[in-house]
Coordinates of C-alpha atoms in Angstrom, one line a residue:
F1 CA -2.1 26.4 31.0
C2 CA -1.0 23.7 28.5
F3 CA -3.0 25.4 25.8
L4 CA -1.3 28.7 26.2
H5 CA 2.2 27.0 26.6
G6 CA 1.5 25.4 23.3
L7 CA 0.7 28.8 21.7
D8 CA 3.6 30.3 23.0
A9 CA 6.0 27.5 21.8
E10 CA 4.4 27.8 18.4
A11 CA 4.9 31.5 18.2
D12 CA 8.6 31.0 19.2
L13 CA 8.9 28.5 16.5
V14 CA 7.3 30.8 13.8
G15 CA 9.6 33.6 15.2
S16 CA 12.8 31.6 15.0
L17 CA 12.0 30.5 11.3
A18 CA 11.1 33.9 10.1
S19 CA 14.6 35.0 11.2
M20 CA 16.2 32.4 9.0
S21 CA 17.2 32.7 5.4
T22 CA 14.9 31.0 2.8
S23 CA 17.1 28.1 2.3
E24 CA 17.6 27.5 6.1
R25 CA 13.9 27.8 6.6
I26 CA 12.9 25.3 3.9
K27 CA 15.3 22.9 5.5
A28 CA 14.1 23.3 9.0
I29 CA 10.5 22.7 7.9
Q30 CA 11.3 19.5 6.1
K31 CA 12.9 18.3 9.1
M32 CA 10.1 18.5 11.3
P33 CA 8.5 15.5 12.6
E34 CA 5.1 16.6 11.5
T35 CA 2.4 15.7 8.7
M36 CA 2.5 17.8 5.6
R37 CA -0.6 19.6 6.4
K38 CA 1.0 20.9 9.8
K39 CA 4.1 21.6 8.1
R40 CA 2.0 23.9 5.4
E41 CA 0.3 25.6 8.2
I42 CA 3.6 26.6 10.0
R43 CA 5.2 27.8 6.5
N44 CA 2.0 29.9 5.9
K45 CA 2.3 31.5 9.6
V46 CA 6.1 32.4 8.9
L47 CA 5.2 34.0 5.4
K48 CA 2.7 36.1 7.2
E49 CA 5.1 36.9 10.0
I50 CA 7.7 37.9 7.3
T51 CA 5.0 39.9 5.6
K52 CA 4.1 41.8 8.8
K53 CA 7.8 42.7 9.7
S54 CA 8.5 44.1 6.2
R55 CA 5.2 46.2 6.3
H56 CA 6.3 47.7 9.8
R57 CA 9.9 48.4 8.3
G58 CA 8.3 50.2 5.3
A59 CA 10.2 47.9 3.1
Q60 CA 7.3 47.3 0.6
P61 CA 8.8 45.5 -2.4
S62 CA 8.7 46.9 -5.9
C63 CA 6.6 45.7 -8.7
C64 CA 9.6 44.2 -10.5
T65 CA 10.7 42.4 -7.3
Q66 CA 7.2 41.1 -6.9
C67 CA 7.0 39.8 -10.4
L68 CA 10.3 38.0 -10.0
Q69 CA 9.4 36.5 -6.8
G70 CA 6.1 35.5 -8.5
A71 CA 7.9 33.9 -11.4
A72 CA 10.3 32.1 -9.2
V73 CA 7.6 30.7 -7.0
S74 CA 5.6 29.5 -10.4
F75 CA 8.9 28.0 -11.8
R76 CA 9.5 26.2 -8.6
R77 CA 5.7 24.7 -8.6
F78 CA 6.1 23.9 -12.2
G79 CA 9.4 21.9 -11.4
N80 CA 7.8 20.1 -8.6
T81 CA 4.8 19.2 -10.6
L82 CA 7.0 18.1 -13.6
S83 CA 9.1 15.9 -11.3
E84 CA 6.1 14.4 -9.7
Y85 CA 4.9 13.3 -13.0
F86 CA 8.4 11.7 -14.1
H87 CA 8.3 10.1 -10.8
Q88 CA 5.2 8.3 -11.6
L89 CA 6.3 7.3 -15.0
R90 CA 9.1 5.1 -13.1
V91 CA 6.8 2.0 -13.4
W92 CA 8.8 0.0 -11.4
H93 CA 9.4 2.2 -8.4
K94 CA 6.1 1.2 -6.7
A95 CA 6.7 -2.5 -7.9
L96 CA 10.0 -2.4 -6.1
K97 CA 8.7 -1.1 -2.8
T98 CA 6.1 -3.5 -2.9
I99 CA 8.4 -6.6 -3.5
G100 CA 10.7 -5.5 -0.9
A101 CA 7.8 -5.2 1.7
E102 CA 6.4 -8.5 1.1
F103 CA 9.5 -10.8 0.1
G104 CA 12.4 -8.8 1.9
T105 CA 15.8 -7.6 0.4
S106 CA 16.8 -11.0 -1.0
V107 CA 14.1 -11.2 -3.5
L108 CA 14.2 -7.4 -4.1
S109 CA 17.9 -7.6 -5.2
Y110 CA 17.1 -9.8 -8.1
F111 CA 14.6 -7.0 -9.5
V112 CA 17.0 -4.2 -8.6
F113 CA 19.6 -6.0 -10.7
L114 CA 17.3 -6.6 -13.4
K115 CA 16.2 -3.0 -13.5
W116 CA 20.0 -2.2 -13.7
L117 CA 20.6 -4.2 -16.6
L118 CA 17.7 -2.9 -18.3
N119 CA 19.0 0.8 -18.0
F120 CA 22.4 -0.5 -19.1
N121 CA 20.9 -2.0 -22.3
I122 CA 18.7 1.3 -23.1
F123 CA 22.2 3.1 -23.1
S124 CA 23.8 0.5 -25.2
F125 CA 21.1 0.7 -27.8
L126 CA 21.0 4.3 -28.0
I127 CA 24.9 4.4 -28.6
N128 CA 24.8 1.5 -31.4
F129 CA 21.6 3.2 -33.1
S130 CA 23.1 6.5 -32.9
F131 CA 26.5 6.1 -34.5
I132 CA 26.3 2.9 -36.5
T133 CA 22.8 2.3 -37.7
I134 CA 21.5 5.6 -38.4
P135 CA 24.3 6.4 -40.8
Q136 CA 23.9 3.1 -42.4
F137 CA 20.1 4.0 -43.6
L138 CA 21.9 6.7 -45.8
A139 CA 23.5 4.1 -47.9
A140 CA 21.3 1.2 -47.5
E141 CA 20.2 -0.8 -50.7
P142 CA 16.6 -1.8 -50.9
N143 CA 15.8 -5.4 -49.5
N144 CA 14.2 -7.6 -52.2
L145 CA 13.9 -10.5 -49.9
S146 CA 10.4 -11.5 -48.9
F147 CA 9.2 -11.6 -45.3
T148 CA 7.4 -14.7 -44.1
G149 CA 7.4 -14.4 -40.3
L150 CA 9.7 -17.3 -39.6
E151 CA 12.6 -14.7 -39.5
L152 CA 11.3 -13.6 -36.0
L153 CA 12.5 -16.9 -34.6
T154 CA 15.3 -17.7 -36.8
G155 CA 16.8 -14.3 -37.4
A156 CA 17.7 -15.5 -41.0
G157 CA 15.9 -14.8 -44.3
Y158 CA 14.8 -11.2 -44.6
F159 CA 16.6 -10.0 -41.6
Q160 CA 20.0 -11.0 -43.5
K161 CA 19.6 -7.8 -45.6
T162 CA 18.7 -5.2 -42.7
V163 CA 20.7 -3.1 -40.3
L164 CA 20.3 -5.9 -37.7
Y165 CA 23.5 -7.7 -38.8
Y166 CA 27.1 -6.9 -39.5
G167 CA 27.0 -8.0 -43.2
F168 CA 24.7 -5.5 -44.2
Y169 CA 27.1 -2.5 -43.2
T170 CA 28.9 -0.9 -45.9
N171 CA 32.7 -0.3 -46.1
A172 CA 32.5 2.9 -47.9
T173 CA 32.6 6.5 -46.6
I174 CA 29.0 7.8 -46.5
S175 CA 28.6 11.2 -47.8
K176 CA 25.2 13.0 -49.1
T177 CA 27.1 15.4 -51.3
E178 CA 30.3 15.2 -53.4
N179 CA 32.2 17.9 -51.4
G180 CA 30.2 17.8 -48.3
P181 CA 31.3 16.1 -45.0
S182 CA 31.8 12.4 -45.0
Y183 CA 31.4 9.5 -42.5
N184 CA 33.9 6.6 -42.3
M185 CA 31.8 3.7 -41.7
Q186 CA 34.7 1.4 -40.8
L187 CA 36.2 3.7 -38.3
A188 CA 32.7 4.6 -36.8
Y189 CA 32.1 0.8 -36.4
I190 CA 35.3 -0.2 -34.5
F191 CA 35.4 2.9 -32.5
T192 CA 31.9 2.9 -31.4
V193 CA 32.2 -0.7 -30.3
G194 CA 35.5 0.0 -28.6
I195 CA 34.5 3.1 -26.8
Y196 CA 31.2 1.4 -25.8
F197 CA 33.3 -1.4 -24.0
V198 CA 35.5 1.0 -22.4
I199 CA 32.4 2.8 -21.0
C200 CA 31.0 -0.5 -19.9
F201 CA 34.2 -1.3 -18.1
L202 CA 34.2 2.1 -16.3
I203 CA 30.4 1.7 -15.5
L204 CA 30.7 -1.8 -14.0
L205 CA 34.0 -0.8 -11.9
F206 CA 32.4 2.3 -10.4
S207 CA 29.2 0.2 -9.8
M208 CA 31.0 -2.3 -7.7
A209 CA 32.7 0.4 -5.9
K210 CA 29.5 2.2 -5.1
F211 CA 27.7 -0.7 -3.9
F212 CA 30.7 -2.1 -2.1
S213 CA 31.0 1.2 -0.1
R214 CA 27.2 1.2 0.4
N215 CA 26.8 -2.6 1.7
F216 CA 30.2 -3.9 3.1
I217 CA 31.2 -0.8 4.8
N218 CA 27.9 0.4 6.2
P219 CA 27.4 0.9 9.8
Q220 CA 23.6 0.6 9.7
A221 CA 24.0 -3.2 9.0
F222 CA 25.3 -3.5 12.5
S223 CA 22.6 -1.4 14.1
V224 CA 19.7 -3.6 14.9
N225 CA 18.3 -1.9 17.8
A226 CA 15.5 0.4 19.1
S227 CA 16.6 3.0 16.8
K228 CA 15.2 0.8 13.9
L229 CA 11.7 0.9 15.6
L230 CA 11.9 4.4 16.8
C231 CA 13.7 6.7 14.3
T232 CA 12.8 5.3 10.9
W233 CA 9.1 6.1 10.4
D234 CA 8.3 8.9 7.8
F235 CA 5.8 11.1 9.2
N236 CA 5.1 12.7 5.6
I237 CA 3.1 9.5 4.7
T238 CA -0.6 10.0 5.2
N239 CA -2.0 7.6 2.5
E240 CA -3.5 4.4 4.1
K241 CA -1.8 2.2 1.3
A242 CA 1.4 3.7 1.7
V243 CA 1.3 3.5 5.6
K244 CA 0.5 -0.3 5.2
L245 CA 3.4 -0.7 2.8
K246 CA 5.7 1.2 4.9
Q247 CA 4.7 -1.0 7.8
K248 CA 5.3 -4.1 6.0
N249 CA 8.7 -2.9 4.8
L250 CA 9.8 -2.0 8.4
H251 CA 8.7 -5.3 9.8
T252 CA 10.5 -7.1 7.0
Q253 CA 13.7 -5.3 8.0
I254 CA 13.4 -5.8 11.5
K255 CA 13.0 -9.6 11.1
E256 CA 15.8 -9.6 8.9
G257 CA 18.2 -7.7 11.3
L258 CA 17.1 -10.1 14.2
T259 CA 17.6 -13.1 12.1
E260 CA 21.2 -12.0 11.7
V261 CA 21.5 -11.0 15.3
N262 CA 20.1 -14.3 16.4
K263 CA 22.1 -16.6 14.1
E264 CA 22.7 -19.9 15.6
V265 CA 26.2 -21.3 15.4
L266 CA 25.7 -25.3 15.3
N267 CA 28.5 -27.5 16.7
F268 CA 28.9 -31.0 14.9
S269 CA 30.6 -33.9 15.9
V270 CA 33.5 -35.2 14.2
M271 CA 31.3 -38.0 12.4
E272 CA 28.8 -35.5 11.6
R273 CA 31.3 -33.2 9.9
A274 CA 33.0 -36.0 7.8
L275 CA 29.6 -36.8 6.7
R276 CA 28.7 -33.3 5.5
I277 CA 32.3 -33.1 3.8
A278 CA 31.5 -36.1 1.8
V279 CA 28.1 -35.0 1.0
H280 CA 29.6 -31.8 -0.3
L281 CA 32.2 -33.5 -2.2
L282 CA 29.7 -36.0 -3.7
V283 CA 27.3 -33.0 -4.7
W284 CA 30.5 -31.1 -6.4
F285 CA 31.5 -34.2 -8.4
A286 CA 27.9 -34.5 -9.7
S287 CA 27.6 -30.9 -10.5
L288 CA 30.9 -30.4 -12.4
G289 CA 30.2 -33.9 -14.1
T290 CA 26.8 -32.5 -15.3
A291 CA 28.4 -29.3 -16.4
V292 CA 31.2 -31.3 -18.6
A293 CA 28.5 -33.6 -20.1
A294 CA 26.4 -30.6 -21.1
C295 CA 29.4 -28.6 -22.7
T296 CA 30.4 -32.0 -24.6
G297 CA 27.0 -32.1 -26.0
V298 CA 26.8 -28.6 -27.1
Y299 CA 30.2 -29.0 -28.6
F300 CA 29.6 -32.1 -30.9
L301 CA 25.8 -30.6 -31.6
S302 CA 27.4 -27.2 -32.9
I303 CA 29.7 -29.1 -35.2
N304 CA 27.2 -31.2 -36.6
N305 CA 24.5 -28.2 -37.1
L306 CA 27.1 -26.2 -39.0
E307 CA 28.0 -29.3 -41.3
L308 CA 24.4 -29.6 -42.1
F309 CA 23.8 -26.0 -42.6
M310 CA 26.9 -25.9 -45.2
K311 CA 25.4 -28.8 -47.1
G312 CA 22.0 -27.2 -47.6
Y313 CA 18.4 -28.4 -47.1
R314 CA 16.0 -29.9 -49.3
N315 CA 13.1 -27.2 -48.2
D316 CA 12.9 -23.9 -46.6
L317 CA 11.0 -25.5 -43.6
E318 CA 13.7 -28.0 -42.9
S319 CA 16.6 -25.3 -42.9
Q320 CA 14.4 -23.0 -40.6
T321 CA 13.7 -26.0 -38.1
A322 CA 17.3 -27.2 -38.2
M323 CA 18.4 -23.6 -37.1
L324 CA 16.4 -23.8 -34.0
V325 CA 17.9 -27.1 -32.7
L326 CA 21.1 -25.7 -31.2
P327 CA 19.4 -22.7 -29.4
V328 CA 16.8 -24.8 -28.1
I329 CA 19.1 -27.6 -26.7
V330 CA 21.2 -25.1 -25.4
S331 CA 18.2 -23.2 -23.7
L332 CA 16.9 -26.6 -22.4
L333 CA 20.3 -27.5 -20.6
N334 CA 20.5 -24.0 -19.1
T335 CA 16.8 -24.3 -17.9
L336 CA 16.6 -27.9 -16.4
I337 CA 20.2 -28.3 -15.1
P338 CA 19.9 -25.2 -12.6
F339 CA 16.8 -27.0 -11.1
F340 CA 19.0 -30.0 -10.8
F341 CA 21.5 -27.9 -8.8
S342 CA 18.9 -26.4 -6.5
W343 CA 17.8 -30.0 -5.7
L344 CA 21.4 -30.9 -4.8
G345 CA 21.8 -27.7 -2.8
H346 CA 18.8 -28.9 -0.5
L347 CA 20.6 -32.2 -0.1
E348 CA 23.7 -30.4 1.5
R349 CA 21.4 -28.6 4.1
F350 CA 23.4 -25.3 4.4
Q351 CA 23.1 -23.5 7.8
T352 CA 21.8 -20.2 6.3
P353 CA 19.9 -19.4 2.9
G354 CA 22.9 -17.2 1.9
Q355 CA 25.2 -20.2 1.6
H356 CA 22.9 -22.1 -0.5
I357 CA 22.2 -19.1 -2.7
Y358 CA 25.9 -18.4 -3.2
I359 CA 26.9 -22.0 -3.8
T360 CA 24.1 -22.6 -6.3
I361 CA 25.1 -19.2 -8.2
T362 CA 28.6 -20.5 -8.3
R363 CA 27.6 -23.8 -9.7
N364 CA 25.4 -22.2 -12.4
I365 CA 28.2 -19.8 -13.4
I366 CA 30.5 -22.5 -14.0
L367 CA 27.8 -24.2 -16.2
K368 CA 26.5 -21.2 -18.2
M369 CA 30.1 -19.7 -18.7
S370 CA 31.5 -23.0 -19.7
I371 CA 28.6 -23.5 -22.5
I372 CA 29.3 -19.8 -23.6
G373 CA 32.9 -20.7 -23.7
I374 CA 32.4 -23.7 -26.0
L375 CA 30.1 -21.7 -28.2
C376 CA 32.7 -19.1 -28.6
Y377 CA 35.4 -21.7 -29.5
Y378 CA 33.0 -22.8 -32.2
W379 CA 32.3 -19.4 -33.6
I380 CA 36.1 -18.2 -33.7
N381 CA 37.9 -21.4 -34.8
I382 CA 35.3 -23.4 -36.8
V383 CA 32.7 -20.9 -38.2
A384 CA 35.2 -18.1 -38.9
T385 CA 37.1 -20.5 -40.9
S386 CA 34.4 -22.2 -42.7
E387 CA 33.4 -21.5 -46.5
S388 CA 30.5 -19.4 -45.5
Q389 CA 30.4 -16.1 -47.6
C390 CA 29.7 -14.0 -44.3
W391 CA 30.6 -15.8 -41.1
E392 CA 29.9 -12.5 -39.1
T393 CA 26.2 -12.6 -40.2
L394 CA 26.1 -16.4 -39.3
V395 CA 27.5 -15.7 -35.9
G396 CA 25.1 -12.8 -35.4
Q397 CA 22.2 -15.0 -36.3
D398 CA 23.3 -17.8 -34.0
I399 CA 23.5 -15.3 -31.0
Y400 CA 20.2 -13.8 -32.0
R401 CA 18.5 -17.3 -32.1
L402 CA 20.2 -18.0 -28.6
V403 CA 18.9 -14.7 -27.1
L404 CA 15.2 -15.2 -28.3
V405 CA 15.2 -18.7 -27.4
D406 CA 16.5 -18.0 -24.0
F407 CA 13.9 -15.3 -23.3
I408 CA 11.1 -17.6 -24.3
F409 CA 12.5 -20.3 -22.1
C410 CA 12.6 -17.7 -19.1
L411 CA 9.1 -17.2 -19.6
L412 CA 8.2 -20.9 -19.7
G413 CA 10.3 -21.4 -16.5
S414 CA 8.1 -18.9 -14.7
F415 CA 5.0 -20.8 -15.9
F416 CA 6.3 -24.3 -15.4
G417 CA 8.6 -23.6 -12.3
E418 CA 6.3 -21.4 -10.3
F419 CA 2.8 -21.5 -11.7
L420 CA 2.5 -25.3 -12.1
R421 CA 4.3 -25.8 -9.0
R422 CA 1.9 -23.6 -7.0
I423 CA -0.9 -25.6 -8.4
I424 CA 0.7 -28.8 -7.6
G425 CA 1.5 -27.7 -4.0
T426 CA -2.1 -26.5 -3.4
T427 CA -4.2 -29.2 -4.9
V428 CA -2.2 -32.3 -5.6
C429 CA 0.3 -32.5 -2.8
M430 CA -0.3 -30.1 -0.1
R431 CA 2.8 -30.9 1.8
L432 CA 4.8 -29.3 -0.8
G433 CA 3.0 -25.7 -0.4
L434 CA 3.9 -22.7 -2.3
P435 CA 7.4 -22.4 -4.1
E436 CA 10.0 -19.9 -3.2
F437 CA 11.6 -17.6 -5.7
D438 CA 15.0 -19.3 -6.7
I439 CA 17.3 -16.3 -6.8
G440 CA 20.2 -17.9 -7.8
R441 CA 18.8 -19.5 -11.1
N442 CA 17.1 -16.3 -11.9
V443 CA 20.1 -14.1 -11.5
L444 CA 22.3 -16.3 -13.6
D445 CA 19.7 -16.3 -16.3
L446 CA 20.1 -12.6 -16.5
I447 CA 23.9 -12.6 -16.4
Y448 CA 23.8 -15.3 -19.1
A449 CA 21.4 -13.1 -21.5
Q450 CA 23.7 -10.0 -20.9
T451 CA 26.6 -12.0 -21.8
L452 CA 25.3 -13.1 -25.0
T453 CA 24.2 -9.5 -25.7
W454 CA 27.8 -8.2 -25.4
I455 CA 29.2 -10.9 -27.6
G456 CA 26.7 -10.3 -30.0
I457 CA 27.2 -6.4 -30.3
L458 CA 30.1 -6.9 -32.9
F459 CA 28.0 -9.0 -35.2
S460 CA 24.5 -7.6 -34.6
P461 CA 24.6 -3.9 -33.4
L462 CA 20.7 -3.7 -32.7
L463 CA 21.0 -6.8 -30.3
P464 CA 20.9 -4.4 -27.3
G465 CA 17.6 -3.2 -28.3
I466 CA 16.0 -6.7 -28.5
Q467 CA 17.5 -7.6 -25.2
M468 CA 15.9 -4.3 -23.8
I469 CA 12.5 -5.2 -24.8
A470 CA 13.1 -8.9 -23.4
F471 CA 14.2 -7.7 -19.8
F472 CA 11.2 -5.2 -19.8
V473 CA 8.8 -8.1 -20.4
V474 CA 10.8 -10.3 -17.8
F475 CA 10.6 -7.6 -15.2
F476 CA 6.6 -7.8 -15.0
V477 CA 6.3 -11.4 -15.7
K478 CA 8.5 -12.2 -13.0
K479 CA 6.8 -9.7 -10.9
V480 CA 3.4 -11.1 -11.4
S481 CA 4.5 -14.7 -11.1
L482 CA 6.3 -13.8 -7.7
M483 CA 3.1 -12.1 -6.4
R484 CA 0.6 -14.7 -7.6
N485 CA 2.8 -17.9 -7.3
C486 CA 5.4 -17.5 -4.6
Q487 CA 5.8 -17.4 -0.8
P488 CA 8.3 -15.0 1.2
P489 CA 11.4 -17.1 2.2
C490 CA 10.9 -19.3 5.1
K491 CA 14.2 -18.1 6.5
V492 CA 14.1 -14.4 6.5
W493 CA 17.8 -13.1 6.0
R494 CA 19.5 -9.9 5.3
T495 CA 21.3 -9.6 2.0
A496 CA 23.3 -6.3 2.0
Q497 CA 26.1 -7.6 -0.3
M498 CA 23.9 -9.4 -3.0
M499 CA 23.7 -6.8 -5.3
T500 CA 27.6 -6.2 -5.0
S501 CA 28.1 -9.9 -5.7
F502 CA 25.8 -9.8 -8.7
I503 CA 27.8 -7.0 -10.5
F504 CA 30.8 -8.6 -9.7
L505 CA 29.8 -11.9 -11.4
L506 CA 28.8 -9.7 -14.3
F507 CA 32.3 -8.0 -14.4
C508 CA 34.4 -11.4 -13.9
P509 CA 34.1 -13.7 -15.6
S510 CA 31.0 -12.6 -17.8
F511 CA 32.5 -9.1 -19.1
L512 CA 36.2 -10.0 -18.9
G513 CA 35.4 -13.1 -21.0
V514 CA 33.6 -11.2 -23.5
L515 CA 36.5 -8.7 -23.9
S516 CA 39.0 -11.4 -24.7
V517 CA 36.6 -12.9 -27.4
I518 CA 36.1 -9.3 -28.9
G519 CA 40.0 -9.0 -28.5
V520 CA 40.6 -12.1 -30.5
T521 CA 37.8 -11.5 -33.3
V522 CA 39.3 -7.8 -33.9
W523 CA 42.9 -8.4 -33.9
R524 CA 43.2 -12.0 -35.0
L525 CA 40.4 -13.2 -37.5
K526 CA 40.3 -12.3 -41.1
P527 CA 36.8 -10.7 -41.8
S528 CA 34.8 -11.9 -44.8
E529 CA 35.7 -10.8 -48.3
E530 CA 32.3 -10.1 -49.4
C531 CA 30.2 -8.5 -46.8
G532 CA 30.6 -6.0 -43.7
P533 CA 32.5 -2.6 -43.3
F534 CA 35.9 -4.6 -43.0
R535 CA 35.7 -6.5 -46.1
G536 CA 39.1 -7.0 -48.0
L537 CA 41.1 -6.1 -44.6
S538 CA 43.6 -8.6 -43.0
S539 CA 41.8 -7.9 -39.6
M540 CA 39.2 -5.4 -38.2
Y541 CA 41.8 -3.5 -36.4
A542 CA 43.6 -3.0 -39.8
A543 CA 41.3 -0.2 -40.4
V544 CA 42.7 1.8 -37.6
A545 CA 46.2 1.3 -38.8
E546 CA 45.3 2.4 -42.3
W547 CA 43.7 5.7 -41.0
I548 CA 46.8 6.3 -38.9
Q549 CA 49.0 6.2 -42.2
I550 CA 46.7 8.5 -43.6
L551 CA 47.0 10.9 -40.8
E552 CA 50.8 10.9 -41.0
S553 CA 50.6 13.1 -44.1
Y554 CA 48.8 15.9 -42.5
T555 CA 50.8 18.0 -40.1
G556 CA 47.9 19.1 -38.0
S557 CA 47.1 15.5 -37.0
K558 CA 50.7 14.9 -35.9
W559 CA 49.7 14.5 -32.2
V560 CA 47.1 11.8 -32.9
V561 CA 49.9 9.8 -34.7
W562 CA 52.4 10.3 -31.6
I563 CA 49.5 9.2 -29.3
Y564 CA 49.1 6.0 -31.3
H565 CA 52.6 5.2 -31.7
N566 CA 53.9 6.1 -28.4
L567 CA 50.7 5.3 -26.0
I568 CA 48.3 2.9 -27.5
T569 CA 50.8 0.4 -29.1
S570 CA 53.4 0.6 -26.7
E571 CA 53.8 -2.1 -23.9
L572 CA 55.9 0.3 -21.9
F573 CA 53.1 2.8 -21.4
F574 CA 50.5 -0.1 -20.2
F575 CA 53.2 -1.6 -17.9
I576 CA 53.7 1.7 -16.1
L577 CA 49.9 2.4 -16.0
S578 CA 49.3 -0.9 -14.6
S579 CA 52.1 -0.5 -12.0
F580 CA 50.4 3.0 -11.2
V581 CA 47.0 1.3 -11.0
L582 CA 48.3 -1.5 -8.5
I583 CA 50.0 1.1 -6.2
V584 CA 46.7 3.0 -6.0
I585 CA 44.7 0.0 -5.5
Y586 CA 47.3 -1.0 -2.4
L587 CA 47.0 2.4 -1.1
Y588 CA 43.1 2.4 -1.2
W589 CA 43.1 -1.1 0.5
Q590 CA 45.3 0.0 3.5
I591 CA 43.0 3.1 3.8
I592 CA 40.1 0.5 4.1
Q593 CA 41.8 -1.7 6.6
G594 CA 42.4 1.5 8.6
R595 CA 39.0 2.5 8.5
K596 CA 37.8 -0.9 9.5
T597 CA 39.9 -0.8 12.6
M598 CA 38.6 2.7 13.6
T599 CA 35.1 1.4 12.8
K600 CA 35.6 -1.7 15.4
L601 CA 37.0 0.8 18.1
L602 CA 34.3 3.1 17.6
R603 CA 31.7 0.2 17.8
K604 CA 33.4 -0.9 21.0
Q605 CA 32.9 2.6 22.5
I606 CA 29.3 2.7 21.4
N607 CA 28.4 -0.5 23.2
N608 CA 30.5 0.6 26.3

């Protein structure tokens, strides 16, 4: 009887599916909680049922209709096959799923952020290479300098006469034929960099908004109940490895949710609170004192390094070695001091791992941004006013060395900080055990490297390509080190807002600080007289002012001149625009507050 009842139910299902439209039928079959094999069987039965009905009606499709239907099916199959191949080419997709299942969302957020920065630098490299570097190849002069191999570390020597640095680019209008189309290198350089930073600003803004709406205003963050266990399994998974990975992932998510629900609130006595506040103040005093001492050392070292460079060296090896002193010292400070900050954080004994990570990130961001601020002051106020023939190339070389040495120290940090720590914890001192992945330190390394890349784009247009390769290598080195050397966090916790916090730190103070440095360089500093596309001008921005003066003589370009004088250079326009933006932000803030109130009321109704 049960068997006959099952057959009747399946017949009814096939009949109802056959009466649907094609799109509705596909969606209905996809939503069924069945295996792929069972879904294919149901689909084939439905197609047979449709064919029978069409024969009974005598509506045999014509030859042309059959050909079109066959072509559509073949095209759909080809598209599905192509999408599967592209999915396999995403080399980090499987790695991210494995990391999330083994180590939870806290560690996964670091690798998601690293992948996001990698895509960001690919976009940056393509823009600069397309609009700045490729046209320069047409006007490039032959490089007569010899390549020794040391240039890969120092960025000097042979690389000075290549498209890697600002000083190599011409200030002429590039044209292959006399009466043919021309390419103004000055305008291309400044507009490409300017539009790139506008696009970066919008990408960061929309990314913050997207992650904020996904993580902070997310009802699933509050639903740790039976639905997580009973309603999240994907019945399409039949591969044994995929099933185990999905089980681990679901297990980790449930543990994180339960940890958040069962969060303990510790009650301290007055003496204990006073002692904790004293420890926090002492640790903050030690952290800020260390950051101030590091910045002071970097400042005096950079000044001394420039004086030695301007005096000259007795041989080339001494010169190449002296160039690496500043980046090595800066990278040593950026590598060792965060370990000290992590140790101080353990002394404070925070109640949750999230508090420890966020406080450590705050201290590291103060250290790294202060060091970058000292270096920017050194480049803008000392190097730019020095007697160097091409100070822009000198700054570009400094940033190249900082990026490269920071990448090397990042790899060494994985070796000494995780590999050797695992050896010591498993053989010498068993009490230490396996290390945990330091999220705060590693995230700040990424933000520091990206900040240097943004500053260096004006002086070394191909720097995003170098950083792109570095991030690609770091992703897989960190992934292997994580799997081989680290253990999952002892306290499992949920980190829905961490990716939003990372992008916010990348936006402020990193990106906004870079905009201020680029603004001072473009509007205030005088370019070098003998190199670069802006040689002979009072400032880089003067190229735009001269172009506008030329356009004033053309009647067809009056609208561009009007926009420049009445919008771009008008303080009133930006005041009105800023007021409008603030009003819109206030309205959206009120909408968010209203939605939060409604969400609380709905949550109370659900509980009732």
